[in-house]
mmCIF file of C-alpha atoms in Angstrom:
data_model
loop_
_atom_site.group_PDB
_atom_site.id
_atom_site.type_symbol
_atom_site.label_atom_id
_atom_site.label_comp_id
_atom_site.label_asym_id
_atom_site.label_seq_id
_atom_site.Cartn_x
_atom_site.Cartn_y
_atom_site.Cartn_z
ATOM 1 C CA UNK T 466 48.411 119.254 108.371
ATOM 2 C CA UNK T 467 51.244 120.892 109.605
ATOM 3 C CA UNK T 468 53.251 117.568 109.171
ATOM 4 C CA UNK T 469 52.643 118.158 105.336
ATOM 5 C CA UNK T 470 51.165 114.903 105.377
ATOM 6 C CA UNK T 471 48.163 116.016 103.416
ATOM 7 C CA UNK T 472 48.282 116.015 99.496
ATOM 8 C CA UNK T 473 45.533 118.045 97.533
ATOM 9 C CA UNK T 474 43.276 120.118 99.320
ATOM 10 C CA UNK T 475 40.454 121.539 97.335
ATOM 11 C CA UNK T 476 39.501 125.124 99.243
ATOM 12 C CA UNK T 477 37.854 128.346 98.113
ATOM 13 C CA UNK T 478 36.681 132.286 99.190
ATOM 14 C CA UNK T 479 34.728 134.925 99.176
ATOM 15 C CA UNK T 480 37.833 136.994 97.758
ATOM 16 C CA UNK T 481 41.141 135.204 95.472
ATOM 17 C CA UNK T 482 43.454 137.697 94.851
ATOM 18 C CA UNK T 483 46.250 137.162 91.994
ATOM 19 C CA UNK T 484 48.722 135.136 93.722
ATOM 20 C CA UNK T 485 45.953 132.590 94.931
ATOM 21 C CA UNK T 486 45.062 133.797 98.825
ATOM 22 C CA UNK T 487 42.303 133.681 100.024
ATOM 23 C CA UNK T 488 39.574 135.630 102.506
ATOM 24 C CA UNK T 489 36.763 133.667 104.255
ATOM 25 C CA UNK T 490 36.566 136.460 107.280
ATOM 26 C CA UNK T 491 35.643 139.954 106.405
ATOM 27 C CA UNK T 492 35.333 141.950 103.650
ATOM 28 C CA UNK T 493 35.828 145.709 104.117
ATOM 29 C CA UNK T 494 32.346 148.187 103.060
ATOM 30 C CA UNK T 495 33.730 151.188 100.605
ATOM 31 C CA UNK T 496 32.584 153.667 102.995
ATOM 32 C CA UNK T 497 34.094 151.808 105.857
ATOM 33 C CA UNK T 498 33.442 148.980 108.370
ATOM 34 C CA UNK T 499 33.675 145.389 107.905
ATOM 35 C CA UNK T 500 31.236 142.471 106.810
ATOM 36 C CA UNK T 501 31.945 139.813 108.754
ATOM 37 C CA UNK T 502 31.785 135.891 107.052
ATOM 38 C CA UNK T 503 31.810 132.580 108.205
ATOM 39 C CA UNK T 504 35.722 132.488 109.616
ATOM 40 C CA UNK T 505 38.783 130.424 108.384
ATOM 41 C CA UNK T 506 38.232 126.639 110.464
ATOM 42 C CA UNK T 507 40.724 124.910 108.912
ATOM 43 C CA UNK T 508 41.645 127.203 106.051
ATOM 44 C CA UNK T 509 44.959 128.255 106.905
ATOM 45 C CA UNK T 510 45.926 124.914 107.583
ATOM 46 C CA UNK T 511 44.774 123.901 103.918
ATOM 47 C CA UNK T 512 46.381 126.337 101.909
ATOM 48 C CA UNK T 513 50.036 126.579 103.829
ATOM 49 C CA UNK T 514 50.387 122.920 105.034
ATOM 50 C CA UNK T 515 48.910 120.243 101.804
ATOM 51 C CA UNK T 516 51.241 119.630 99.322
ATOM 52 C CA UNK T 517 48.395 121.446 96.592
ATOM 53 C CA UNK T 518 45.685 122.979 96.925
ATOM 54 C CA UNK T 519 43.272 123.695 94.772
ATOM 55 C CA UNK T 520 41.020 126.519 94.828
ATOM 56 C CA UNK T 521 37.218 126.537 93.203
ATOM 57 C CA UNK T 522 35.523 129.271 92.327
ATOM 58 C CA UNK T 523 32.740 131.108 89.568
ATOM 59 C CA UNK T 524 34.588 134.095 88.057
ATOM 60 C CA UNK T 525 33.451 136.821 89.515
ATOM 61 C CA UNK T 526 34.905 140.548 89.995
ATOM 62 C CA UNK T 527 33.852 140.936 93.578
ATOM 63 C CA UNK T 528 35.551 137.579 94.891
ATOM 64 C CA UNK T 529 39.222 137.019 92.131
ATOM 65 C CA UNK T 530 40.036 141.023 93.638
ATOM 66 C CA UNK T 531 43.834 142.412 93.280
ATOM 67 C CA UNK T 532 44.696 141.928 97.020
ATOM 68 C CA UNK T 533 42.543 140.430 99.564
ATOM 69 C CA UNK T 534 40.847 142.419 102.629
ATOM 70 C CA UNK T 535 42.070 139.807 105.121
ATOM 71 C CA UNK T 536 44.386 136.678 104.232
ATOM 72 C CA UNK T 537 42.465 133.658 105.867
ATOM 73 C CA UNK T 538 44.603 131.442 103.623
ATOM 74 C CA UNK T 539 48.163 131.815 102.237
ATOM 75 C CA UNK T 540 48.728 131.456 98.833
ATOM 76 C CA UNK T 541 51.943 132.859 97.089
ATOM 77 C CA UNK T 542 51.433 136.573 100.016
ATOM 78 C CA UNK T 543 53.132 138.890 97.371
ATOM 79 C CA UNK T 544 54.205 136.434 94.816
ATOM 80 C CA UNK T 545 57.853 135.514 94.004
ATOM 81 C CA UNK T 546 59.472 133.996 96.914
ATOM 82 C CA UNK T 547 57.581 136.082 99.474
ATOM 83 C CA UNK T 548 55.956 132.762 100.955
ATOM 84 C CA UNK T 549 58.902 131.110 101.497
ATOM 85 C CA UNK T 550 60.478 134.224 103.344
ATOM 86 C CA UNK T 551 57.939 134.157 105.456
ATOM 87 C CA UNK T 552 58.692 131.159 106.915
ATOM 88 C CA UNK T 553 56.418 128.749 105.113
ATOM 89 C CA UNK T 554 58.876 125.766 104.613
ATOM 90 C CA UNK T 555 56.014 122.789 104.366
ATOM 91 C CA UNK T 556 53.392 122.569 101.715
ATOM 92 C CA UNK T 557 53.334 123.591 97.775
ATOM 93 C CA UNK T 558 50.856 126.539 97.632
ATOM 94 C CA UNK T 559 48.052 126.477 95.735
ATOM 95 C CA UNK T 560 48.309 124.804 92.133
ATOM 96 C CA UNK T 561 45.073 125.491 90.116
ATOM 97 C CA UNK T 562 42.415 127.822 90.045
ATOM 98 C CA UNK T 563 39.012 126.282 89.033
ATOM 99 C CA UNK T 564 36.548 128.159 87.267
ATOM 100 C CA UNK T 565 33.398 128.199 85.711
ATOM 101 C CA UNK T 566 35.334 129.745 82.306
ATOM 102 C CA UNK T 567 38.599 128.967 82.626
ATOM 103 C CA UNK T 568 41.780 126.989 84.750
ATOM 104 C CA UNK T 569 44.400 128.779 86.010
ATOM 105 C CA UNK T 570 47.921 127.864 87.455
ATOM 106 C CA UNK T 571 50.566 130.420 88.900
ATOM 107 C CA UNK T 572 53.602 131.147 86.856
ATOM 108 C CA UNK T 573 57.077 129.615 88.892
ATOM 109 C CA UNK T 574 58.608 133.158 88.760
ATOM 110 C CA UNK T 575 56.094 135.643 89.754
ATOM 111 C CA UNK T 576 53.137 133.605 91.237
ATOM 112 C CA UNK T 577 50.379 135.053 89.772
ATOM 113 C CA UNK T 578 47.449 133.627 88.446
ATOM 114 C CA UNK T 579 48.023 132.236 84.756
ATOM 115 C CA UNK T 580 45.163 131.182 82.490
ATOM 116 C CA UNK T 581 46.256 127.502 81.671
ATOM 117 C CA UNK T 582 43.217 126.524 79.871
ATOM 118 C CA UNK T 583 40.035 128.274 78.499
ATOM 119 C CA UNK T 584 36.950 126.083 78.440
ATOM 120 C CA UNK T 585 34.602 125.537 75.265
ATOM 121 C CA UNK T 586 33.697 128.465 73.451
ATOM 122 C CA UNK T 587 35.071 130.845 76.217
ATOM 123 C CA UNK T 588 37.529 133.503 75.186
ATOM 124 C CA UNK T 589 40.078 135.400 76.954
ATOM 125 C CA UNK T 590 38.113 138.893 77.261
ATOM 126 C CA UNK T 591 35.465 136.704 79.111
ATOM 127 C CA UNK T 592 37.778 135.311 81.535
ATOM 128 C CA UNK T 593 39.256 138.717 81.948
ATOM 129 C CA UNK T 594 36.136 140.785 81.669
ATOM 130 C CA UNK T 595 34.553 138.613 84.712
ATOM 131 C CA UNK T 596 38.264 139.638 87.282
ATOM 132 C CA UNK T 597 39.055 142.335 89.409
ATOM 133 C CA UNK T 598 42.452 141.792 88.075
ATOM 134 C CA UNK T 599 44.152 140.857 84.773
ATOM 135 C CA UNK T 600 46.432 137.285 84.881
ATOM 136 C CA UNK T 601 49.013 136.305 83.078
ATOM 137 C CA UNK T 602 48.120 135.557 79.540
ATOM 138 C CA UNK T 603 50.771 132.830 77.477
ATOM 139 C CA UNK T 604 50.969 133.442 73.944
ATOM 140 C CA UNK T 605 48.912 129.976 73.785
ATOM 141 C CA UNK T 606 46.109 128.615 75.435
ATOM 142 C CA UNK T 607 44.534 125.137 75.033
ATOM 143 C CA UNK T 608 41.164 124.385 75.487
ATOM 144 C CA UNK T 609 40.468 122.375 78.286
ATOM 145 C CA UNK T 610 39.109 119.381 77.887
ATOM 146 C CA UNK T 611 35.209 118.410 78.240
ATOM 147 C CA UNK T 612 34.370 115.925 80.839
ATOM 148 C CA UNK T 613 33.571 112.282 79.224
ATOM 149 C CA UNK T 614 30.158 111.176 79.330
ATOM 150 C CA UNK T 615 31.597 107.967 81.798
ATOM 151 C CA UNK T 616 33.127 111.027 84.223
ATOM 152 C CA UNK T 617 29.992 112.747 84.147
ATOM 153 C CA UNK T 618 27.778 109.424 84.552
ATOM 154 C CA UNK T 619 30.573 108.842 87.618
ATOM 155 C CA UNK T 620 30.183 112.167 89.389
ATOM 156 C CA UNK T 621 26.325 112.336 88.910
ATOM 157 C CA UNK T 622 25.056 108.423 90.043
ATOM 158 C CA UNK T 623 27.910 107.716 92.055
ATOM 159 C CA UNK T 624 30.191 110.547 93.214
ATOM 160 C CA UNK T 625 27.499 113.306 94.205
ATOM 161 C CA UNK T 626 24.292 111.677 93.394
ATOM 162 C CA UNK T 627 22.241 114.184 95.588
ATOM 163 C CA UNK T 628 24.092 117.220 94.455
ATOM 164 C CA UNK T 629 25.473 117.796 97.606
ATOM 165 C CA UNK T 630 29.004 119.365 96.407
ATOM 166 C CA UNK T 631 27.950 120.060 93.107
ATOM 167 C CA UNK T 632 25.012 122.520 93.514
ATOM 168 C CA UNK T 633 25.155 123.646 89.651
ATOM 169 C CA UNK T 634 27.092 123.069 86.394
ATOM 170 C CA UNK T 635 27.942 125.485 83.701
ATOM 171 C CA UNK T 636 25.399 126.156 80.622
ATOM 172 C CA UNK T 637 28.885 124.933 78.533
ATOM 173 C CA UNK T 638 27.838 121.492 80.065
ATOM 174 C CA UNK T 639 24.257 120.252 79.899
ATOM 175 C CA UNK T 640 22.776 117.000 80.922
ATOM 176 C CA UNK T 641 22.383 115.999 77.121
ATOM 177 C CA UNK T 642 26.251 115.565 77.234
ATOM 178 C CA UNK T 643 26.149 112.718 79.194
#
């Protein structure tokens, strides 16, 4: 890893804050103390040292939060150039964000989270509605594009047959589609 000699990386967290790091360690209680989760492994690794990563998540207020409790993976630290002044020279950062609702990328100049595409019949409020923080909005936003019935036939018979890595799909896409 360190070698940058891995290209995409597909990661995710119990907490993605706005400029795409990520906690996998503890989460701090309102009224104080910690709850500890499952640790980083090879996390850091992942998300300073691939040339993209891409992070996959559910929307959720509780886990895309402002800031993280504990960085267990780099993304952009503080946004604009704050990862490369701290030192992190190999690696691209993290890419995209997918959702259940929507894709996101990081603008170049600030490096927070950007909606880059709004799935079928989602709107903006939902994405929004469903953060703990609000992204960067463009003036316009495609739809992304459905899965085709041969990429769903792919990922279903051959790809993840047992739903292994795919424990559920979104209500947008039903088995019908296919």
């Amino acid at each position: 890893f360190a070698k940058g000699r891995v290209d995409v990386s597909f990661v995710s967290g119990a907490q993605i804050d706005q400029y795409g790091n990520l906690n996998v360690t503890w989460i701090n209680r309102p009224g104080g103390g910690r709850i500890r989760l499952i640790g980083c492994l090879a996390l850091p690794e992942h998300q300073a040292c691939a040339e993209r990563s891409v992070i996959l998540a559910d929307l959720d207020r509780q886990v895309f939060v402002p800031k993280v409790d504990y960085i267990s993976g780099v993304g952009w630290l503080e946004g604009g150039d704050s990862r490369a002044r701290a030192g992190i020279d190999v690696g691209g950062g993290p890419q995209l964000v997918v959702t259940d609702r929507a894709i996101f990328d990081f603008a170049p100049n600030t490096r927070r989270m950007r909606i880059r595409s709004l799935h079928p019949g989602v709107t903006v409020d939902d994405v929004v509605s469903a953060m703990g923080f609000a992204p960067e909005i463009p003036d316009v936003i495609p739809t992304t594009e459905p899965p085709s019935a041969e990429q769903l036939r792919l990922i279903r018979e051959t790809i993840d047959p047992r739903r292994m890595l795919i424990g559920h799909e979104p209500k947008s896409i039903s088995r019908s589609a296919a």
